[in-house]
mmCIF file of C-alpha atoms in Angstrom:
data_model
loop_
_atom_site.group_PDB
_atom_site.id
_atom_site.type_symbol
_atom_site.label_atom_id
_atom_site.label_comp_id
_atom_site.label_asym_id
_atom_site.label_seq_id
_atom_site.Cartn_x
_atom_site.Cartn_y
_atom_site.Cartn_z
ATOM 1 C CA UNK S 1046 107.569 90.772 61.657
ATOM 2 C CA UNK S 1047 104.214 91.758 63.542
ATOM 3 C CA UNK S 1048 101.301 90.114 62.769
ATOM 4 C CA UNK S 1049 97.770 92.413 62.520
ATOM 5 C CA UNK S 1050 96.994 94.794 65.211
ATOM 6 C CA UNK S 1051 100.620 94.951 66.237
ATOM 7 C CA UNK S 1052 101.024 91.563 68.101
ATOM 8 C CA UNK S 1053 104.952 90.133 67.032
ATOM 9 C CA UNK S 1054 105.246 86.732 65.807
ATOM 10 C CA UNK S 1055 106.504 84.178 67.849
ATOM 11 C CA UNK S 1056 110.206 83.057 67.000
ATOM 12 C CA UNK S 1057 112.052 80.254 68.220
ATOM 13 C CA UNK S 1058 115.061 80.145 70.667
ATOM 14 C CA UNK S 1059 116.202 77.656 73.725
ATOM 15 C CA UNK S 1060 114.004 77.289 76.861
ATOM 16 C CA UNK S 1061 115.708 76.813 80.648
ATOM 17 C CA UNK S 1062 116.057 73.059 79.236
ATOM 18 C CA UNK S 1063 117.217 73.421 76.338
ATOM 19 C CA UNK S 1064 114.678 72.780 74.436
ATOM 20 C CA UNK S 1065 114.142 74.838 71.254
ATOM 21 C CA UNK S 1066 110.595 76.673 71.655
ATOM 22 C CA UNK S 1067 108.953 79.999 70.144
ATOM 23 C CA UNK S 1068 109.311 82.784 72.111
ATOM 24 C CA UNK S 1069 106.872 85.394 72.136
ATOM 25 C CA UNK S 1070 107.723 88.748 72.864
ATOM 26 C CA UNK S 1071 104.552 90.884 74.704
ATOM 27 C CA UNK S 1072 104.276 93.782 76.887
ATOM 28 C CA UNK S 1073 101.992 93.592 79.916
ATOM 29 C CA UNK S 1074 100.081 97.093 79.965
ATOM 30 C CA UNK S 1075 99.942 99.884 79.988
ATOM 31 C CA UNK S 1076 96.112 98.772 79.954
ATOM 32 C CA UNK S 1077 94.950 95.896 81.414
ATOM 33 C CA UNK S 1078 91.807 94.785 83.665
ATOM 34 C CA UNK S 1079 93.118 94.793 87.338
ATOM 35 C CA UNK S 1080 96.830 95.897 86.520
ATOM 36 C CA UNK S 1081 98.524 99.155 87.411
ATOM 37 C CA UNK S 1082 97.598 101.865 84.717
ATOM 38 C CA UNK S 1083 100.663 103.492 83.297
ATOM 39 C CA UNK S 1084 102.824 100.625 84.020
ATOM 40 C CA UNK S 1085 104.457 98.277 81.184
ATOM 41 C CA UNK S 1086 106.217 95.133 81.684
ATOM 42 C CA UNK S 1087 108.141 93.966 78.559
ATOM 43 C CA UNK S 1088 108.007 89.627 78.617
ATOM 44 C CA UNK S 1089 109.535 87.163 76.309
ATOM 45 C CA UNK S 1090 107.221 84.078 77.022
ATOM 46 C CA UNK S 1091 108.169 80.246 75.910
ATOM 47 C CA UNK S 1092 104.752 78.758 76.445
ATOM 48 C CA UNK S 1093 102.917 80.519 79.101
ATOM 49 C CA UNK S 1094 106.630 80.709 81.131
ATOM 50 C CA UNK S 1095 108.261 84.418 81.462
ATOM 51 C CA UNK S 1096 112.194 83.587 79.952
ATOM 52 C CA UNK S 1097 112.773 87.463 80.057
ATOM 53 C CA UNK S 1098 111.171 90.607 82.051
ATOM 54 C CA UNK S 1099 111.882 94.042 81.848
ATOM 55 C CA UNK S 1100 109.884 97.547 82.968
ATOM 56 C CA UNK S 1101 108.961 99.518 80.229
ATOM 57 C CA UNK S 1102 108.487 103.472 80.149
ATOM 58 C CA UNK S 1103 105.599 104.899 81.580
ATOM 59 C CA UNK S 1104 103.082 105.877 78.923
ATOM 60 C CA UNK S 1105 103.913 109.187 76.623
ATOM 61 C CA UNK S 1106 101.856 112.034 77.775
ATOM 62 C CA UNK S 1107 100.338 110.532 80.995
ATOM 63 C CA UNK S 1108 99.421 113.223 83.792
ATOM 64 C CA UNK S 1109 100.585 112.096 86.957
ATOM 65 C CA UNK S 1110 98.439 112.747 89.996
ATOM 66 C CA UNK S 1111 99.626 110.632 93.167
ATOM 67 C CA UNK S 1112 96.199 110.460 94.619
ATOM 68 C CA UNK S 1113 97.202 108.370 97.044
ATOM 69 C CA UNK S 1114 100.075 109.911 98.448
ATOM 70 C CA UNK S 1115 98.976 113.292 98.332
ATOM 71 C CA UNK S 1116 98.686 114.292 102.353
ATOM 72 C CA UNK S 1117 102.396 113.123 102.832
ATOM 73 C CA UNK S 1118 103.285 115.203 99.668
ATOM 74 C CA UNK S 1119 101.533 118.403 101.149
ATOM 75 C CA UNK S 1120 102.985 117.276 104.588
ATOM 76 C CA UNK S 1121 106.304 117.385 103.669
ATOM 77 C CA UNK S 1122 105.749 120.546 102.483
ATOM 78 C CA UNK S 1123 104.672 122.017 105.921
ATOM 79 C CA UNK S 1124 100.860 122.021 105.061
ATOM 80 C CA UNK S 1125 98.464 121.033 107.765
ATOM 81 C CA UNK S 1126 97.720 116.902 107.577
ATOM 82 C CA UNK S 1127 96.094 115.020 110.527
ATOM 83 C CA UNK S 1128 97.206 111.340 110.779
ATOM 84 C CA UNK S 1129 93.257 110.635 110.535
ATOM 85 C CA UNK S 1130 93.140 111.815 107.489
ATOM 86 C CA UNK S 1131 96.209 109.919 106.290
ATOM 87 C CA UNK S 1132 95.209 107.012 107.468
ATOM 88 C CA UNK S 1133 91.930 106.828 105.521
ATOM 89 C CA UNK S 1134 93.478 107.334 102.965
ATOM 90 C CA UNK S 1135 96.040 105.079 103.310
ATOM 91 C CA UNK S 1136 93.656 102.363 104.167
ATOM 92 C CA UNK S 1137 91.932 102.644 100.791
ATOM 93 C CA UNK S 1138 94.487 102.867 98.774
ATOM 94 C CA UNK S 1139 95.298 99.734 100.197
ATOM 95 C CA UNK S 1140 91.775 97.998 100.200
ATOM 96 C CA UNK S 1141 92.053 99.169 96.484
ATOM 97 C CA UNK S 1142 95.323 97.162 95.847
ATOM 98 C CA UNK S 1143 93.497 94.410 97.733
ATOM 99 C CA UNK S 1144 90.616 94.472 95.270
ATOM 100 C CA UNK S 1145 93.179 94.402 92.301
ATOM 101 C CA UNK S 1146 94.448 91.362 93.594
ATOM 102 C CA UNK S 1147 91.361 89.490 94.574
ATOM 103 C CA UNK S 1148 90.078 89.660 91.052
ATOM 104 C CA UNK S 1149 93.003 88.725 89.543
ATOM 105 C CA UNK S 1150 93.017 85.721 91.744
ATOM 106 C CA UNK S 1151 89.388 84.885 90.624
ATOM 107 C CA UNK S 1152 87.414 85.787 93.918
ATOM 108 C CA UNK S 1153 84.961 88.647 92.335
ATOM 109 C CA UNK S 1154 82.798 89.205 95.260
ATOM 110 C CA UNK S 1155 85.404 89.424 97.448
ATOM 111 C CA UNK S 1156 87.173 92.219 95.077
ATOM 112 C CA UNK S 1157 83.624 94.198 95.252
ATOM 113 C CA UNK S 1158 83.854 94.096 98.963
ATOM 114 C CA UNK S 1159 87.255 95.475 99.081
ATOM 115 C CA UNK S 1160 86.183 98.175 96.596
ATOM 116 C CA UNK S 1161 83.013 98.974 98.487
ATOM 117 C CA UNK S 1162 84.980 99.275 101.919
ATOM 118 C CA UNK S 1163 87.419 101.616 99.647
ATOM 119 C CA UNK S 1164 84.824 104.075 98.310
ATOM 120 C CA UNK S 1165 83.299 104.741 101.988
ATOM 121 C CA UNK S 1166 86.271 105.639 103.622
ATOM 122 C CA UNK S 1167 86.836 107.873 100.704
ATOM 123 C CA UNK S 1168 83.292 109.196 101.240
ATOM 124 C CA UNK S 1169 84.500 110.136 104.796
ATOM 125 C CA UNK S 1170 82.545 106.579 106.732
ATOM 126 C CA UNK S 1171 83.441 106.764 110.324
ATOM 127 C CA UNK S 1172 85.217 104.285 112.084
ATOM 128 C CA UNK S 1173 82.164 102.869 113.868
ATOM 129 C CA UNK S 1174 80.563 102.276 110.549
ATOM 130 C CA UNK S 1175 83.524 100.650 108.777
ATOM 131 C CA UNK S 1176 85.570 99.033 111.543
ATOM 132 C CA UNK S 1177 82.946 95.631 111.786
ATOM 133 C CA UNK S 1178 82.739 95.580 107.977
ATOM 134 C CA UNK S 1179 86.928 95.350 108.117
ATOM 135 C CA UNK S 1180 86.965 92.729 110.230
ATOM 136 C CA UNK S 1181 84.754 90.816 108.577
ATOM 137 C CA UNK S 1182 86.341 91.026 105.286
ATOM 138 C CA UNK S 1183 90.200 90.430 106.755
ATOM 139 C CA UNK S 1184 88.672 87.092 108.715
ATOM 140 C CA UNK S 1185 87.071 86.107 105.658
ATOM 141 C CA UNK S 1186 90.282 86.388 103.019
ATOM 142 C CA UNK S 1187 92.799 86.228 105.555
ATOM 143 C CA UNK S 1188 91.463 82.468 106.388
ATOM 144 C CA UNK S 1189 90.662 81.155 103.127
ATOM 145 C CA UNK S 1190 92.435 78.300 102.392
ATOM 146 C CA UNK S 1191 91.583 78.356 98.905
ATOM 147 C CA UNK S 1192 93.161 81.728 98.222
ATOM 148 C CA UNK S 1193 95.935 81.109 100.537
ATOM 149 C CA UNK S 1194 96.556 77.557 98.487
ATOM 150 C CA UNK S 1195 96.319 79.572 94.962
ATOM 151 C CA UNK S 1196 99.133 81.652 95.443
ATOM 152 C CA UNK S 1197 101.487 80.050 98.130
ATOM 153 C CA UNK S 1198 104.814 79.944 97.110
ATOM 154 C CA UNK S 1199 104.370 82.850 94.156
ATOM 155 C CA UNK S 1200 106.818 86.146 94.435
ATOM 156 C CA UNK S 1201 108.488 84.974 97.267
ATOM 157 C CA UNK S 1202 111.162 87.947 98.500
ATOM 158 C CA UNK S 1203 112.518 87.787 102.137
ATOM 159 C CA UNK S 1204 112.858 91.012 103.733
ATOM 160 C CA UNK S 1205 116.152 91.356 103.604
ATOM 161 C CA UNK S 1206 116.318 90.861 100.105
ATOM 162 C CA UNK S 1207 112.998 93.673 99.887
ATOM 163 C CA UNK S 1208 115.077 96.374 102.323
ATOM 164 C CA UNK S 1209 118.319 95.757 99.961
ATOM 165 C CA UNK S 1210 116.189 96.562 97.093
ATOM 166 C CA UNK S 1211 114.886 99.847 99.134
ATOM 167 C CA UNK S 1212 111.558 98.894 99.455
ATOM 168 C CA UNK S 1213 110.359 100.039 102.546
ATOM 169 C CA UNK S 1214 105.996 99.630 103.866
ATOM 170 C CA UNK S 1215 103.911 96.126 104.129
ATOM 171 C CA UNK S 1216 106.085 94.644 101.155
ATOM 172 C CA UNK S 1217 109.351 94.630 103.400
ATOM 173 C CA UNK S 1218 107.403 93.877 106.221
ATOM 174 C CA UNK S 1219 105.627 90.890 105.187
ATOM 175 C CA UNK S 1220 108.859 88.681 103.749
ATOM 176 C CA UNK S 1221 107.353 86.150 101.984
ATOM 177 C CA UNK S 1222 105.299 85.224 99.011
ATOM 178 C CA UNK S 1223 101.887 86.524 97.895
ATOM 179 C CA UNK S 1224 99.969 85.295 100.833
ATOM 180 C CA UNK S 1225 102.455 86.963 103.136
ATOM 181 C CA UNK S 1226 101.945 90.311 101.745
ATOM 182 C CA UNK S 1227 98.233 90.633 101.300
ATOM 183 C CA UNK S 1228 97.511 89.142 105.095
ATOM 184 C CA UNK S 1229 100.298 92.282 105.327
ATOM 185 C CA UNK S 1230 97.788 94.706 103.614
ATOM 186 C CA UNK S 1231 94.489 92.780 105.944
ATOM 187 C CA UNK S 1232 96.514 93.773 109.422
ATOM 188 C CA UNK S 1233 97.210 97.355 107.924
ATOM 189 C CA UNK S 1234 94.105 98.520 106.916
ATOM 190 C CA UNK S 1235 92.218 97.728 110.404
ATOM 191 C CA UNK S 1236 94.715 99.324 112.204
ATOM 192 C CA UNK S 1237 94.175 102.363 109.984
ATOM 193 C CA UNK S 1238 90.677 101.749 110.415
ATOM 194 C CA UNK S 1239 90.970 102.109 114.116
ATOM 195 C CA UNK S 1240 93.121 105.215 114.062
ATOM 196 C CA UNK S 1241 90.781 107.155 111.784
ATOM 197 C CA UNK S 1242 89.756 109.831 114.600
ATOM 198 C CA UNK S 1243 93.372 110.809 115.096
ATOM 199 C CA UNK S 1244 93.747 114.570 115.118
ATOM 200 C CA UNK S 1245 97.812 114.754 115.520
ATOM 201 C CA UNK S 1246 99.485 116.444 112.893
ATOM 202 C CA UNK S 1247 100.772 113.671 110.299
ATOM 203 C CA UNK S 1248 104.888 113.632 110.434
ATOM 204 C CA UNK S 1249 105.749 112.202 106.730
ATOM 205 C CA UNK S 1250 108.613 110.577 108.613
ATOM 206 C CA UNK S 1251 106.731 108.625 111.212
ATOM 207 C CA UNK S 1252 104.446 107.701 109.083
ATOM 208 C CA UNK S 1253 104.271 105.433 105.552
ATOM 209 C CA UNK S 1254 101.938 106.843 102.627
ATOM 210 C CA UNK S 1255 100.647 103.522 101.439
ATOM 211 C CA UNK S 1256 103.857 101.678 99.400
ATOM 212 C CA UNK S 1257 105.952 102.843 102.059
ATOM 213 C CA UNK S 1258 108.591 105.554 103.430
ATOM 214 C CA UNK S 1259 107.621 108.642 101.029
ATOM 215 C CA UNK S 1260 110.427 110.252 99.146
ATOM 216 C CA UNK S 1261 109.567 112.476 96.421
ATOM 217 C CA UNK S 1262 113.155 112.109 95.006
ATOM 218 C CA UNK S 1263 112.458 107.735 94.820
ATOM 219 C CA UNK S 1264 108.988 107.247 95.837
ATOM 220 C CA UNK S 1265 108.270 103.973 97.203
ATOM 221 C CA UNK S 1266 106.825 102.707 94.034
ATOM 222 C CA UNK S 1267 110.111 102.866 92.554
ATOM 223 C CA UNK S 1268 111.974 100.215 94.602
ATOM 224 C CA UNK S 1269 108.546 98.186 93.996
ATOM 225 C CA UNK S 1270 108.790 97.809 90.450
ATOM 226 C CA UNK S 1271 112.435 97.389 90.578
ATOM 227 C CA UNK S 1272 111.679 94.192 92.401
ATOM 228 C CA UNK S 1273 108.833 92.819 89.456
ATOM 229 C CA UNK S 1274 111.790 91.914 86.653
ATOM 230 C CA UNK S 1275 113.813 89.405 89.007
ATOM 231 C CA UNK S 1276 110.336 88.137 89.999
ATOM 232 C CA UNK S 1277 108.468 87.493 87.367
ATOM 233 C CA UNK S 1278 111.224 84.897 85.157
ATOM 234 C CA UNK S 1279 110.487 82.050 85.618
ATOM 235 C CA UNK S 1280 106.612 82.582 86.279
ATOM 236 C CA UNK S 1281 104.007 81.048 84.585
ATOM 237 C CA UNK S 1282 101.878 84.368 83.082
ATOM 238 C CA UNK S 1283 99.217 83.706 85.579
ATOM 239 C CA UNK S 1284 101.229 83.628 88.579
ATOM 240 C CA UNK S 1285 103.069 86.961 87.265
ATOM 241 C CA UNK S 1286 99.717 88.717 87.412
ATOM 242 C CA UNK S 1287 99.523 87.818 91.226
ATOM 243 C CA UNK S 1288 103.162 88.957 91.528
ATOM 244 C CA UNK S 1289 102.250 92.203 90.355
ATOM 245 C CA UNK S 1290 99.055 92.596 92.216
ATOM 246 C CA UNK S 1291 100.750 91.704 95.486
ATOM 247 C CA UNK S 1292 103.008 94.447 94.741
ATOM 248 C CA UNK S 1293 101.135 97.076 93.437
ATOM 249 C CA UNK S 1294 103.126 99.741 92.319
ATOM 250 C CA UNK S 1295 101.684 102.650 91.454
ATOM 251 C CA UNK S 1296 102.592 104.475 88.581
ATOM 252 C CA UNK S 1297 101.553 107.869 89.412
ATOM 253 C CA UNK S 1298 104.589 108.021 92.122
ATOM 254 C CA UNK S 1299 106.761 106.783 89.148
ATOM 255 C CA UNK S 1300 107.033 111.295 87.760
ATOM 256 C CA UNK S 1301 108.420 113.520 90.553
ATOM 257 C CA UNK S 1302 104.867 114.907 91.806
ATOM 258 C CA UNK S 1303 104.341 118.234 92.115
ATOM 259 C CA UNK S 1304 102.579 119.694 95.681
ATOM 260 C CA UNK S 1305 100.404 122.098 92.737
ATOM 261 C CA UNK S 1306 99.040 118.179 91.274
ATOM 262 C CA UNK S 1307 98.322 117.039 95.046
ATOM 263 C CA UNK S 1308 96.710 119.787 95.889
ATOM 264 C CA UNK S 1309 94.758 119.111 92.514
#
């Protein structure tokens, strides 16, 4: 039965030691502060411990737009992309996972400065503008002990394991836990930072959109969220937040995009 407002009851059943405890069954999303929109994860909890994780269905009705892929969609396509402007926009999409994650991990100033670095080089900021801002942010979240201490050890996935799954971009790259892939994301965005002048044409295949090798038929996204269910049992709620976070799927890649939507 489902108590007011929708929320189940809890009902009992065995825990990992056999210990008889209520389970709770809740879905994470599809809205949440600082968690993919669109995206639902399905948990049976014991406590605040994930026994059971599954992806849900992408909200009924939801227009996709892949924002943040859209010069490698119109690049596949044949249309006209410079790797400048790919890379800006690569490098805020991934300044904007980084501010999902900081906030989830409690550091709110931090998250405003990732946000604030996002939104210029959206608003077209040149390099020489953003580049020392970068750097200071990346030394200042890349070395904090506090952070790195917070979520050490959470979401660990060797590469291997990531490339197996078919993820491909700074997930598969880092191999490792949390820490691993956000100091991933830190090295990324200044060296997009640094190549925002570039005038060369953008080749889709030389180049990752932001989650990785694009593919309209499985978008990286896909292989991302196909990695949260084996990652999150066995997490404390908390620490499942940061798995998702240092993930960061995005849901919008999650429909076949059309180029009529990127061009949107």
């Amino acid at each position: 039965m489902e108590m007011p407002g929708g929320v189940p009851m809890a009902e009992p059943g065995e825990d990992r030691d056999g210990l008889t405890l209520d389970r709770l069954h809740l879905p994470l999303g599809p809205v949440l502060a600082d968690w993919p929109a669109g995206l639902v994860v399905r948990v049976v909890l014991q406590g605040d411990v994930i026994q059971q994780a599954d992806l849900g269905e992408l909200s009924a009705g939801r227009v996709t737009d892949p924002f943040w892929a859209r010069p490698w969609i119109l690049a596949s396509a044949g249309e006209p992309v410079a790797v400048g402007e790919a890379v800006r926009r690569r490098a805020a999409a991934r300044l904007d996972s980084l501010g999902r994650l900081l906030s989830v991990a409690g550091w709110p100033a931090e998250a405003v400065t990732a946000r604030r670095l996002r939104d210029d080089l959206l608003e077209e900021a040149p390099s020489s503008v953003l580049l020392s801002r970068a750097e200071r942010f990346a030394r200042r979240v890349g070395r904090s002990r506090t952070l790195y201490w917070l979520t050490r050890g959470i979401g660990s996935v060797s590469t291997a394991d990531a490339r197996a799954a078919g993820v491909s971009g700074p997930a598969a790259r880092a191999g490792g836990d949390v820490p691993a892939r956000y100091r991933q994301w830190l090295t990324e965005v200044l060296d997009d930072v640094r190549a925002l002048d570039s005038t060369a044409p953008l080749d889709p295949e030389a180049w990752e959109s932001p989650r990785g090798r694009w593919d309209a038929e499985r978008p990286p996204s896909a292989a991302l969220a196909g990695l949260l269910p084996g990652l999150l049992v066995g997490a404390e709620l908390g620490a499942a937040r940061l798995v998702v976070a240092s993930l960061d799927p995005d849901p919008d890649e999650l429909s076949a995009p059309s180029l009529e939507a990127a061009r949107g």
